[in-house]
Coordinates of C-alpha atoms and ligand atoms in Angstrom, one line a residue:
X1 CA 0.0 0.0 0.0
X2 CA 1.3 3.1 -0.7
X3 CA 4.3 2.0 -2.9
X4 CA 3.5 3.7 -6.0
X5 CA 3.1 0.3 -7.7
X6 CA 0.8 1.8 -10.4
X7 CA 2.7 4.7 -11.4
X8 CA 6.2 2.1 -11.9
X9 CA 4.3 -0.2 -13.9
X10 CA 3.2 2.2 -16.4
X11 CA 6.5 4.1 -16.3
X12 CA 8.0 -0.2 -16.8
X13 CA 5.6 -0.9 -19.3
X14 CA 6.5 2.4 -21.5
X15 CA 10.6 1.4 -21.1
X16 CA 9.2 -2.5 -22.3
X17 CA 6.7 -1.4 -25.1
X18 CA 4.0 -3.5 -22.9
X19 CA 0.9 -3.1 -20.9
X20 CA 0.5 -1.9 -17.8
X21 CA -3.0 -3.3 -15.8
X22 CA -3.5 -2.2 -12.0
X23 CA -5.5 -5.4 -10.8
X24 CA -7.4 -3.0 -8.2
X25 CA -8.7 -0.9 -11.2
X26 CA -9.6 -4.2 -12.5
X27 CA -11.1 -5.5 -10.1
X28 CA -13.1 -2.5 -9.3
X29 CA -14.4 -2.6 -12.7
X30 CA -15.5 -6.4 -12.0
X31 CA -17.4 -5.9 -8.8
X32 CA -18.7 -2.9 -10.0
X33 CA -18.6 -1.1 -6.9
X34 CA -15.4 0.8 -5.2
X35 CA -13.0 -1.8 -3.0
X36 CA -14.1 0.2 0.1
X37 CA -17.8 -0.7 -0.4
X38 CA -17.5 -4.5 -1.3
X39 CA -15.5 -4.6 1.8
X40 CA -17.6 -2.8 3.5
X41 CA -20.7 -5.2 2.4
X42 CA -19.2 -8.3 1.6
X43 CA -15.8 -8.9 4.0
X44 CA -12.3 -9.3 3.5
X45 CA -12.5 -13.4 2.7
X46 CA -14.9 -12.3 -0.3
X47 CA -12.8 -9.4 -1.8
X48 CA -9.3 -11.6 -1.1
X49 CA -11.2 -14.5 -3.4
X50 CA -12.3 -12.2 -6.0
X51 CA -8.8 -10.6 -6.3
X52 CA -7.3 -13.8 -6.5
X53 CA -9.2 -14.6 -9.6
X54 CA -8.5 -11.7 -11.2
X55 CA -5.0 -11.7 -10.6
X56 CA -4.9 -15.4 -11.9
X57 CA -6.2 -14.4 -14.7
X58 CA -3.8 -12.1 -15.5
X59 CA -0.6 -14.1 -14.6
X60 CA -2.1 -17.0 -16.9
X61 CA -2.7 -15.8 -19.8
X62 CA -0.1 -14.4 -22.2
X63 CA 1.0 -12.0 -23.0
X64 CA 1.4 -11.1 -20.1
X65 CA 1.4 -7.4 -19.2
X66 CA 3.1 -5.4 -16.0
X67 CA 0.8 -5.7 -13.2
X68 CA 0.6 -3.6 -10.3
X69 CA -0.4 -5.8 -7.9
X70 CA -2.9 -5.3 -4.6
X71 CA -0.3 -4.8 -1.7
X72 CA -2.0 -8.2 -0.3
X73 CA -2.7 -10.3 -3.1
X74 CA 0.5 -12.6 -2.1
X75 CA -1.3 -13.6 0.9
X76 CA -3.2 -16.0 -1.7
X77 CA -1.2 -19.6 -2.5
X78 CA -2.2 -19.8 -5.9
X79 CA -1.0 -16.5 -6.8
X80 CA 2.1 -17.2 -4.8
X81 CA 2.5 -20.2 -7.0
X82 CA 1.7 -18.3 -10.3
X83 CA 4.1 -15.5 -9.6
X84 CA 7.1 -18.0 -9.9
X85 CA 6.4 -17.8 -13.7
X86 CA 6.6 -14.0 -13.6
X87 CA 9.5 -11.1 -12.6
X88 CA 8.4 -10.0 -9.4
X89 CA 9.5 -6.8 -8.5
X90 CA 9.7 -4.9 -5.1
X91 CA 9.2 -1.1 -4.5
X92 CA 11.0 -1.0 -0.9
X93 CA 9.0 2.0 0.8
X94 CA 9.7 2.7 4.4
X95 CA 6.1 2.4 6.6
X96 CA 6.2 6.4 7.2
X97 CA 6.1 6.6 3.0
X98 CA 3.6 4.1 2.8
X99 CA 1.0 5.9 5.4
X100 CA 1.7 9.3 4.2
X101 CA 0.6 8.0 1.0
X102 CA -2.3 5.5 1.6
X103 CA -2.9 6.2 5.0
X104 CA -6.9 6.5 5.5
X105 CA -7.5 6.1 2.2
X106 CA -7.5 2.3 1.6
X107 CA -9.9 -0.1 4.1
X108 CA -6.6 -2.1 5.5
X109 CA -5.3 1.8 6.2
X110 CA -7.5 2.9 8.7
X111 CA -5.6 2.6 12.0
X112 CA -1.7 3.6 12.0
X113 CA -0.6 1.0 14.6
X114 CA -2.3 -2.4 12.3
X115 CA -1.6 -0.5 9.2
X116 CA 2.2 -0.9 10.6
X117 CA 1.7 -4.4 12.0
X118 CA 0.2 -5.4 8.5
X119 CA 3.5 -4.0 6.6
X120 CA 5.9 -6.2 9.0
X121 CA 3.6 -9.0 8.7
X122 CA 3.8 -8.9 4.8
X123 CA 7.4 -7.8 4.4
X124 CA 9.1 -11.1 5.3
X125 CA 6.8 -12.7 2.4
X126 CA 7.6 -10.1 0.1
X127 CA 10.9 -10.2 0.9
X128 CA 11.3 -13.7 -0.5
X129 CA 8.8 -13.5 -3.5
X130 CA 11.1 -10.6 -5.0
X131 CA 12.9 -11.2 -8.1
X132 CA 13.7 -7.1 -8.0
X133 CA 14.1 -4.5 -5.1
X134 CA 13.6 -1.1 -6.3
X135 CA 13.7 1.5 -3.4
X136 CA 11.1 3.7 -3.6
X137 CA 11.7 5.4 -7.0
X138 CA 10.6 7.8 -9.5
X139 CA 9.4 7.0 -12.4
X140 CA 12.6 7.5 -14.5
X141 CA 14.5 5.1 -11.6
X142 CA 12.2 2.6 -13.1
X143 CA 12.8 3.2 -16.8
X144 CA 16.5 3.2 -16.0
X145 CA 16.2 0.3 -13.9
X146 CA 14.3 -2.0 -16.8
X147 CA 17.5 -3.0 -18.8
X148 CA 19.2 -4.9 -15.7
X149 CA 15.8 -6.1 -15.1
X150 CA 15.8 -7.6 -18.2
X151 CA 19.5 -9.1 -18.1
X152 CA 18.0 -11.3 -14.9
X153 CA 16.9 -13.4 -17.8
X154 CA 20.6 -13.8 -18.8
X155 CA 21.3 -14.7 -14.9
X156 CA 21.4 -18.5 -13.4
X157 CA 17.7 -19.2 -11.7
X158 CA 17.1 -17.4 -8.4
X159 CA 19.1 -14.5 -9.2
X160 CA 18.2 -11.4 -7.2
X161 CA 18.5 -8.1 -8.5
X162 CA 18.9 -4.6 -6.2
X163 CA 18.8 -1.4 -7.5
X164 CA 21.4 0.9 -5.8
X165 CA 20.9 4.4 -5.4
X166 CA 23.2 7.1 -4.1
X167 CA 23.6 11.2 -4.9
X168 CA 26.4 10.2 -6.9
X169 CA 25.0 7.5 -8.5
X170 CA 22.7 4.5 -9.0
X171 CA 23.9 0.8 -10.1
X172 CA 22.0 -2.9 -10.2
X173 CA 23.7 -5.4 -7.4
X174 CA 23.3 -9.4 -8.8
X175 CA 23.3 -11.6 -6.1
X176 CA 23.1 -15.4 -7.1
X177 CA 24.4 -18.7 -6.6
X178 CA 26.5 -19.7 -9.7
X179 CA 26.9 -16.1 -11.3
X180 CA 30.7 -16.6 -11.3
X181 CA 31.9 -18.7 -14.1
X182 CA 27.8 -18.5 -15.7
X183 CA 28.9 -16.1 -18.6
X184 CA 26.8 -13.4 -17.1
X185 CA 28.3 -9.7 -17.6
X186 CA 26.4 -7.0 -15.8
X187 CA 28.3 -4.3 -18.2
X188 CA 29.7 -4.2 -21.9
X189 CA 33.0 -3.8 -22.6
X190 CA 36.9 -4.6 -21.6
X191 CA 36.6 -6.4 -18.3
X192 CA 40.5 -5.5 -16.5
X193 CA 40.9 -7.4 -13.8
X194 CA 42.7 -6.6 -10.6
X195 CA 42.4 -9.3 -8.1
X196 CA 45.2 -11.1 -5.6
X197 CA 47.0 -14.1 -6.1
X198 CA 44.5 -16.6 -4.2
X199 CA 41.2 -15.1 -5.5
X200 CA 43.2 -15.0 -8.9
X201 CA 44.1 -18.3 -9.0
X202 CA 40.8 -19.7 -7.7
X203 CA 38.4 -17.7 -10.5
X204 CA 40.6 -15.8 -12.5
X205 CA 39.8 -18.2 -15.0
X206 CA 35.4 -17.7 -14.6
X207 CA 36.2 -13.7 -15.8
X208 CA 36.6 -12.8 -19.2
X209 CA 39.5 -10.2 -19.3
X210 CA 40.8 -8.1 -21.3
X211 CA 43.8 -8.3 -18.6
X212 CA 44.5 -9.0 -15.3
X213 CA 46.7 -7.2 -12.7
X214 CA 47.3 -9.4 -9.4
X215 CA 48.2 -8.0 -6.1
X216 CA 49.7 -10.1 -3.2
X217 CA 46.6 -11.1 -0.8
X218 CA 45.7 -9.5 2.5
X219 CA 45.4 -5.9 4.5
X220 CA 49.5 -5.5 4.0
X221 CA 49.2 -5.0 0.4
X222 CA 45.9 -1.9 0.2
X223 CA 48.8 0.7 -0.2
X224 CA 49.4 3.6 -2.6
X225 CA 52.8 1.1 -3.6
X226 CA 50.5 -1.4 -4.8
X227 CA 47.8 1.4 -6.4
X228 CA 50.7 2.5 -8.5
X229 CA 51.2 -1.0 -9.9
X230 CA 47.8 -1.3 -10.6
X231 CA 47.6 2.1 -12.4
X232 CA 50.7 1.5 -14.3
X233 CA 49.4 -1.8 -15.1
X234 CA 45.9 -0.7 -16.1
X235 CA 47.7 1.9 -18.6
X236 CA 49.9 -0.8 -20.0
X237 CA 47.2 -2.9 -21.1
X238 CA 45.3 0.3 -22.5
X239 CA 42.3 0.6 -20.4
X240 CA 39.9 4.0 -21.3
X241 CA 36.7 5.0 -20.9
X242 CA 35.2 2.2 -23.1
X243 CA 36.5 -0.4 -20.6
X244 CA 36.2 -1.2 -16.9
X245 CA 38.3 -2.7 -14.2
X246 CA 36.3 -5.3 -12.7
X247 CA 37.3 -5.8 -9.0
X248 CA 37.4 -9.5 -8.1
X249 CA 38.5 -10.5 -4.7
X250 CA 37.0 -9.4 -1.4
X251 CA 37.1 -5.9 0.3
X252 CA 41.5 -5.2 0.0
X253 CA 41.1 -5.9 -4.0
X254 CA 37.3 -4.4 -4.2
X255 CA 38.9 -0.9 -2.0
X256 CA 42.0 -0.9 -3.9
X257 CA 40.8 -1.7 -7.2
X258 CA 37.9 0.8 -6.5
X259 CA 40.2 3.3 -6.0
X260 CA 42.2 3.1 -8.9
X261 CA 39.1 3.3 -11.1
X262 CA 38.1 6.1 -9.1
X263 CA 41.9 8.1 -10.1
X264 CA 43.2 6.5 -13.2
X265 CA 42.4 9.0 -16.0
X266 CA 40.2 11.1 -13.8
X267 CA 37.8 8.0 -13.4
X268 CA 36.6 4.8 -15.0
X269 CA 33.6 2.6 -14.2
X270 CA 34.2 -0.2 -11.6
X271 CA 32.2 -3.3 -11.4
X272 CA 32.6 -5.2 -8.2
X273 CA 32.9 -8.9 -8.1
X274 CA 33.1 -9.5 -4.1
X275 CA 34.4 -13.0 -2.7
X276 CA 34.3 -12.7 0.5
X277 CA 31.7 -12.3 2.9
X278 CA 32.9 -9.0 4.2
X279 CA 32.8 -7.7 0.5
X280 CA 29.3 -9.3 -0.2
X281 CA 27.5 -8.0 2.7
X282 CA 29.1 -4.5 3.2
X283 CA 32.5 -3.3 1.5
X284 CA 31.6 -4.0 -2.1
X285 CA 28.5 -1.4 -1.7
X286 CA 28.3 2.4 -1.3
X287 CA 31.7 3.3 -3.3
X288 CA 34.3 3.9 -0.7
X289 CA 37.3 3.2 -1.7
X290 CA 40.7 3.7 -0.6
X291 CA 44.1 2.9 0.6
X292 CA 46.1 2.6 3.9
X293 CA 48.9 4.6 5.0
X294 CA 51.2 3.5 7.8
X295 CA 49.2 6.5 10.0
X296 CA 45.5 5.6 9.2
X297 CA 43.3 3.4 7.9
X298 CA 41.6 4.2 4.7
X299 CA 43.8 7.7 5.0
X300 CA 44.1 7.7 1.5
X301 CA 40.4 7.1 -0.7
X302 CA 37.8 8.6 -2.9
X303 CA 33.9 8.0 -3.2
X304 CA 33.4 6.0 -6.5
X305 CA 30.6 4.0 -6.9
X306 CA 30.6 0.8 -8.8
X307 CA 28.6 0.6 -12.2
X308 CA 27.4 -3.1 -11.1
X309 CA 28.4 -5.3 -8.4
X310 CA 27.7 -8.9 -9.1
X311 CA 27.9 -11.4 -5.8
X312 CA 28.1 -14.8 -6.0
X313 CA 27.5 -16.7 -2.5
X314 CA 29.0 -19.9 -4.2
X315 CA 32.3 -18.4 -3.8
X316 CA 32.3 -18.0 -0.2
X317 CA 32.8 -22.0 -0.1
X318 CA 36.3 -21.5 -0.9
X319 CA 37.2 -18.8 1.5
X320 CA 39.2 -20.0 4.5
X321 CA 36.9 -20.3 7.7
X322 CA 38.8 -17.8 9.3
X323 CA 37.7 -15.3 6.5
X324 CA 34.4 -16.5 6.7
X325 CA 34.6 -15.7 10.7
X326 CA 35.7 -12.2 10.2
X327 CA 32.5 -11.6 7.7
X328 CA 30.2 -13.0 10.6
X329 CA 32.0 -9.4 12.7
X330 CA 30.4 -7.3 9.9
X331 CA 26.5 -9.5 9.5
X332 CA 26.3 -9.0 13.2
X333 CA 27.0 -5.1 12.7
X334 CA 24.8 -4.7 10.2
X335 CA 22.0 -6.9 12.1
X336 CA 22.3 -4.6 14.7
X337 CA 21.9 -1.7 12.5
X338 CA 18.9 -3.2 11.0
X339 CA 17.3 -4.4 14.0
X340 CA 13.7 -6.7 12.8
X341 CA 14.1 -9.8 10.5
X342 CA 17.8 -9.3 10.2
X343 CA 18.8 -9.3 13.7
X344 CA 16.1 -12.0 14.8
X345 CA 17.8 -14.1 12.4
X346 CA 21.5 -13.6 13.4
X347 CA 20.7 -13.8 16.8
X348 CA 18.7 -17.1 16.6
X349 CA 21.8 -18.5 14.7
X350 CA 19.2 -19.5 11.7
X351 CA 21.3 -17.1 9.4
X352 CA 23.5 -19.0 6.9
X353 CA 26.3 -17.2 4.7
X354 CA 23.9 -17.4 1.4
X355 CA 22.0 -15.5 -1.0
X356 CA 19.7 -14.3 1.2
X357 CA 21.7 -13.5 4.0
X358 CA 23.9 -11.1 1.3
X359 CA 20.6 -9.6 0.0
X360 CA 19.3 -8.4 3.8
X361 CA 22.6 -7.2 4.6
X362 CA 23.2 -5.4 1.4
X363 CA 19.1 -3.9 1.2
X364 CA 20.1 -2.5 4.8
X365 CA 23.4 -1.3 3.8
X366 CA 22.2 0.0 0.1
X367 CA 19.5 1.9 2.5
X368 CA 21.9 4.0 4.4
X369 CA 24.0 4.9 1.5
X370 CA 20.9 6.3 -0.3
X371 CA 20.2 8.5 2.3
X372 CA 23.7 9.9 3.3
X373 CA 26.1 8.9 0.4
X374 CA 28.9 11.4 1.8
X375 CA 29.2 10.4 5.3
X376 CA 27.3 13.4 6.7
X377 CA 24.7 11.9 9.3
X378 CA 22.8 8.4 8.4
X379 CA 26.1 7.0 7.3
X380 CA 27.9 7.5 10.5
X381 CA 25.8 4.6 11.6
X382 CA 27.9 2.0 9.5
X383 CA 30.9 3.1 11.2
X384 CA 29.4 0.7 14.4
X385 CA 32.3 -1.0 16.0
X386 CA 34.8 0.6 13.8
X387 CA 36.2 3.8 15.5
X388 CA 38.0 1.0 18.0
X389 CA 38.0 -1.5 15.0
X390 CA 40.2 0.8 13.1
X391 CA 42.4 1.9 15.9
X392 CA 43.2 -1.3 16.9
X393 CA 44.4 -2.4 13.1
X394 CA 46.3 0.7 12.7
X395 CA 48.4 0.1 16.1
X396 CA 49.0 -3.6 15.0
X397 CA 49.8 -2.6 12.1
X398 CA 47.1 -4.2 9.6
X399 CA 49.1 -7.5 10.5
X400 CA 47.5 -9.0 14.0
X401 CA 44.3 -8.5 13.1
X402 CA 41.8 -9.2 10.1
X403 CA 39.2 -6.6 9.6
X404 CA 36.7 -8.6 10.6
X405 CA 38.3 -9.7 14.0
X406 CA 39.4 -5.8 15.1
X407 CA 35.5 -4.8 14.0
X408 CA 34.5 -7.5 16.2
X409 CA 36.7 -6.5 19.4
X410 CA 35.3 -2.6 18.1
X411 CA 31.5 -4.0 18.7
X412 CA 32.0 -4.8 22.4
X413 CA 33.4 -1.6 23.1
X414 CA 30.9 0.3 21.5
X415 CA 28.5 -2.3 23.6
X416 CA 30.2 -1.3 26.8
X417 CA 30.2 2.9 26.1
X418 CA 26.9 2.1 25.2
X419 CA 26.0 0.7 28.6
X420 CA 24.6 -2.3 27.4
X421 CA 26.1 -5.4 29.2
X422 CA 23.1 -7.6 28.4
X423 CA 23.1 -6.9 24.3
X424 CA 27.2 -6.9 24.6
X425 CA 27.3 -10.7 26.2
X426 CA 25.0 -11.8 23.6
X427 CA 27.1 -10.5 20.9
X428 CA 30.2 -11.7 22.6
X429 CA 28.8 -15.2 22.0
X430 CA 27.6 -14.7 18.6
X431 CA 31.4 -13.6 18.0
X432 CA 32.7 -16.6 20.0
X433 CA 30.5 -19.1 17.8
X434 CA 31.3 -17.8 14.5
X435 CA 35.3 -18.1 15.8
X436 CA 35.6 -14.7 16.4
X437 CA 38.4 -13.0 19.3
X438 CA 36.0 -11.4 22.1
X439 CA 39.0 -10.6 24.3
X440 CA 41.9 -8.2 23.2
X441 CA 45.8 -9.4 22.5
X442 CA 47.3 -8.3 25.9
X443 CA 50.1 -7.3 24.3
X444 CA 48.4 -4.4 23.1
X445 CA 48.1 -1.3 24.8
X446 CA 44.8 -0.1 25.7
X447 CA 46.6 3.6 25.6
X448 CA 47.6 3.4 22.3
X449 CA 44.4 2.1 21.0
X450 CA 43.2 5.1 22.4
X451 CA 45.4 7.2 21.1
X452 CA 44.7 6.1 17.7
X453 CA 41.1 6.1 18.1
X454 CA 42.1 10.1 18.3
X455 CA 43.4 10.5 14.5
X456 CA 40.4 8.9 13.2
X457 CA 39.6 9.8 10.0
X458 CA 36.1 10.6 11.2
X459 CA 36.8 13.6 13.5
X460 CA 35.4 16.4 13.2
X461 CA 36.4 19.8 15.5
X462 CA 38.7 17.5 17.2
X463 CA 36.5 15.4 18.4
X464 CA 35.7 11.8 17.6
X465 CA 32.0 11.0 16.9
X466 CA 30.8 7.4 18.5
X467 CA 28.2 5.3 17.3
X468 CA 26.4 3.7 20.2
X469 CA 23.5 1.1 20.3
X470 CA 20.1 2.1 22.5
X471 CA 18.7 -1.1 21.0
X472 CA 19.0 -3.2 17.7
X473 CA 17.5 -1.0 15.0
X474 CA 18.4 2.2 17.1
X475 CA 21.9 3.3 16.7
X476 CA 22.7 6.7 17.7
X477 CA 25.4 8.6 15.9
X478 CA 28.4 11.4 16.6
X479 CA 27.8 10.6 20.5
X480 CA 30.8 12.1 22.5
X481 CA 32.6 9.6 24.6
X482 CA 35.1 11.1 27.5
X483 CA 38.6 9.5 27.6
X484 CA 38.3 8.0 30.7
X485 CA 34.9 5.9 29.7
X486 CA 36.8 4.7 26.3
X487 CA 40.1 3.8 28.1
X488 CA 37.5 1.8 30.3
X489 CA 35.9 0.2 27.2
X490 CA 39.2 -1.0 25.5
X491 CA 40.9 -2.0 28.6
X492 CA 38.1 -4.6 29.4
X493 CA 38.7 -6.1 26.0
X494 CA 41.6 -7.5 27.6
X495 CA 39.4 -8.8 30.7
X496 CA 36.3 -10.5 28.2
Ligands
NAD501 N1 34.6 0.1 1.3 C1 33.9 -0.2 2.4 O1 32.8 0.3 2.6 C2 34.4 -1.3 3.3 C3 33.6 -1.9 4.3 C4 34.1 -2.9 5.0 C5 35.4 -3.3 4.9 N2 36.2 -2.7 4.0 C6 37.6 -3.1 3.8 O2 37.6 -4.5 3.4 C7 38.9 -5.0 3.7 C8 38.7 -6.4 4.3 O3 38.1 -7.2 3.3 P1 38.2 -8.8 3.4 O4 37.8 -9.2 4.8 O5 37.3 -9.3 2.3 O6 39.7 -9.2 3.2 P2 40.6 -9.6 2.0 O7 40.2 -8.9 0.8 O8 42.0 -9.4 2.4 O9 40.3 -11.1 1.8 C9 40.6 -12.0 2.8 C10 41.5 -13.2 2.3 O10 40.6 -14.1 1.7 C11 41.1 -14.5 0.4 N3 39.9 -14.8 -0.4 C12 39.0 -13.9 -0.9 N4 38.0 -14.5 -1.5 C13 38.3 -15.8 -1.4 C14 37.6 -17.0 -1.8 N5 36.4 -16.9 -2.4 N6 38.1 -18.2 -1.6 C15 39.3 -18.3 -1.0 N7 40.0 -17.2 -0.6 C16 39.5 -16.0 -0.8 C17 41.9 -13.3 0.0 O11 42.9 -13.7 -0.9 C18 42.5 -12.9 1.3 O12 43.7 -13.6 1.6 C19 39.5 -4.0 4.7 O13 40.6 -3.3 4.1 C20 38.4 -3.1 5.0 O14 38.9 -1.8 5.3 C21 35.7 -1.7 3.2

């Protein structure tokens, strides 16, 4: 309700040179009366049956035109079961959109408390049933949208499509099983590869290049040494604006490689082919990209965003489980972002490292971005667990740590300034199960990590904004911490 759904389809249909029906308008033609009055006379039961005929109707016979569809028409089996034939595509509209919009105008829309309960209720089912998630969108989003809709065809089966938007920029994510190696291209043109030596050797062969530049793996090589390499070798083999450099590897290649597309010849497209779960679920989304220096992490970057990412959760089988540990540190950040379905999952321990797990964590992440591309307020939020994270990488020196395992340690501590010790054991054990450090090196000095914590990149007027958790799905951002309370926090890492 409230999604626009009418207004996409014709805008679809236009872009497809199809129809567009609005089963509602047809099924008010039908009854003959408004959908308020045969509710009003006849009952939900009665109208659901009569719009699942219509709607039957429509998905059987060819050809088949694009349907906007009654928001609760999937509560029905047999259209369910219909709608596996079709593309079915999302419009992801926040609940405050949805009741602005529809909000005492529909008979399900009466009473803002069910009207809510009825969108959580649905959005689980929706959720799964979508072939497409299209945030909330204009009609020219659509229209642009419509070609990567179509290439879903081109896709293996079960292939999800999201359609990223930024201020910058907007780009389709491909998540499915078996898109490595398939064939699939997301974008035309010279692929150039930059990946490292494991992911390189691995599925270096599943790309079609035009060339391939391959770094050494790990944190130790994201340096402005290594970028030069890369942009040397990206001019060797003749890359312009006609070609791409197609990042494969997880978040060191996707940052680096990002950032070279993002400098070499004042910028080139990027697509991102993440392998790891830390790049499927967060890094490979949002364009930052960037380099370390020996005095910051990510000291050296620029916001590019990628012209397609394309995520195959297949890959992930070949990633060490230590890798695959350090990805759980960033599911369980963004879980706690998210709050709802996400974090009920994680926390339950139902959540598997597949497609859908990289689809909730990217839909949460690709919300963010849209809001805040540049880092000014929303964003902040993703930066959860990482003002210690990053502080404790830089003072030992990218080598001790993984990512994943300093974000982890960077979670409790923003648990513990957050003065929640209930929320932080939990997550301690989620961190512990997935084979993830909960207590800090001893050799490290709690006084350093707070003095790097200092020359975070992040600080603004000299002071160093904290993101703190009031509950999952309720982070608070740029939330002063005094010395004293974050010396506290970081030296009981070393107790936990
Ligand atoms: N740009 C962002 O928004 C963002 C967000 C989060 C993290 N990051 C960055 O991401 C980096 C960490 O990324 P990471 O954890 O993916 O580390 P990584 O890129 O170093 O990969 C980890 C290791 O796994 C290997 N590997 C990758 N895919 C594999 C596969 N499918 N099978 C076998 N081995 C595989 C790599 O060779 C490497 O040795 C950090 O530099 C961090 O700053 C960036």
């Amino acid at each position: 309700m409230g999604a626009g759904k009418t207004s996409a389809a014709r805008a679809a249909a236009a872009a497809l040179g199809a129809r567009a029906v609005d089963s509602d308008h047809l099924l008010v033609e039908r009854l003959g009366c408004s959908i308020e009055e045969y509710f009003a006379s006849h009952g939900e039961r009665a109208f659901r049956a009569a719009e699942e005929d219509v709607v039957a109707e429509l998905l059987e016979r060819p050809p088949s035109p694009v349907l906007s569809l009654g928001g609760g028409a999937i509560a029905s089996e047999r259209v369910r079961g219909l709608l596996e034939r079709h593309t079915v595509v999302l419009l992801d509209v926040d609940e405050e959109t949805a009741w602005r919009r529809a909000g005492g105008r529909r008979p399900l829309a009466r009473d803002r408390s069910r009207f809510g309960a009825l969108l959580a209720e649905r959005a689980p089912l929706y959720a799964t049933l979508a072939d497409v998630v299209l945030p909330d969108s204009s009609r020219d989003v659509v229209r642009r949208a419509v070609p990567a809709m179509r290439s879903l065809a081109q896709a293996p089966a079960g292939t999800r499509l999201l359609w990223a938007t930024a201020a910058s920029g907007e780009y389709p994510v491909f998540v499915g099983d078996g898109l490595l190696g398939s064939g699939f291209r997301a974008v035309a043109g010279d692929a150039h590869v930059v990946t490292d030596e494991t992911v390189g050797a691995i599925y270096g062969r599943a790309i079609d290049a035009a060339s391939t530049v391959t770094i050494p793996p790990g944190e130790t090589a994201k340096t402005l040494a290594t970028a030069q390499t890369v942009l040397e070798a990206l001019a060797e083999a003749g890359l312009d604006h006609d070609g791409h450099v197609l990042a494969l590897g997880g978040g060191v290649v996707g940052d680096l490689a990002g950032f070279c597309a993002a400098v070499y010849q004042r910028g080139v497209r990027v697509v991102q082919v993440p392998t790891t779960l830390v790049a499927q679920v967060d890094s490979a989304y949002g364009g930052k990209t960037g380099v370390d220096l020996p005095q910051g992490k990510n000291y050296a970057g620029a916001f590019h965003q990628p012209t397609a990412v394309v995520a195959d959760p297949t890959a992930l089988a070949t990633l060490p489980p230590e890798e695959l540990a350090a990805g759980w540190a960033e599911v369980i950040k963004t879980a706690l972002i998210a709050g709802g379905p996400l974090w009920k999952r994680v926390r339950s321990r139902a959540a598997r490292p597949d497609r859908d797990l990289v689809l909730a964590c990217a839909r949460t992440k690709l919300a963010v971005v849209a809001a805040d591309e540049r880092d000014a307020g929303a964003r902040q939020s993703l930066n959860l667990g990482h003002t210690v994270g990053h502080a404790i990488e830089t003072v030992t020196g990218y080598a001790r740590y993984r990512h994943g395992e300093a974000v982890g340690l960077g979670l409790l501590a923003a648990l513990t300034l957050s003065a929640q010790p209930a929320l932080r054991e939990e997550v301690a054990g989620l961190l512990a199960e997935h084979g993830l450090p909960t207590r800090l090196d001893p050799a490290v000095d709690p006084a350093d990590v707070v003095a790097a914590t200092a020359r975070d990149k992040k600080r603004r007027g000299g002071r160093v904004g904290f993101v703190l958790v009031e509950a999952p799905g309720d982070v608070r951002t740029h939330v002063a911490v005094s010395p004293d309370d974050l010396r506290a926090a970081v030296a009981e890492l070393e107790r936990s």
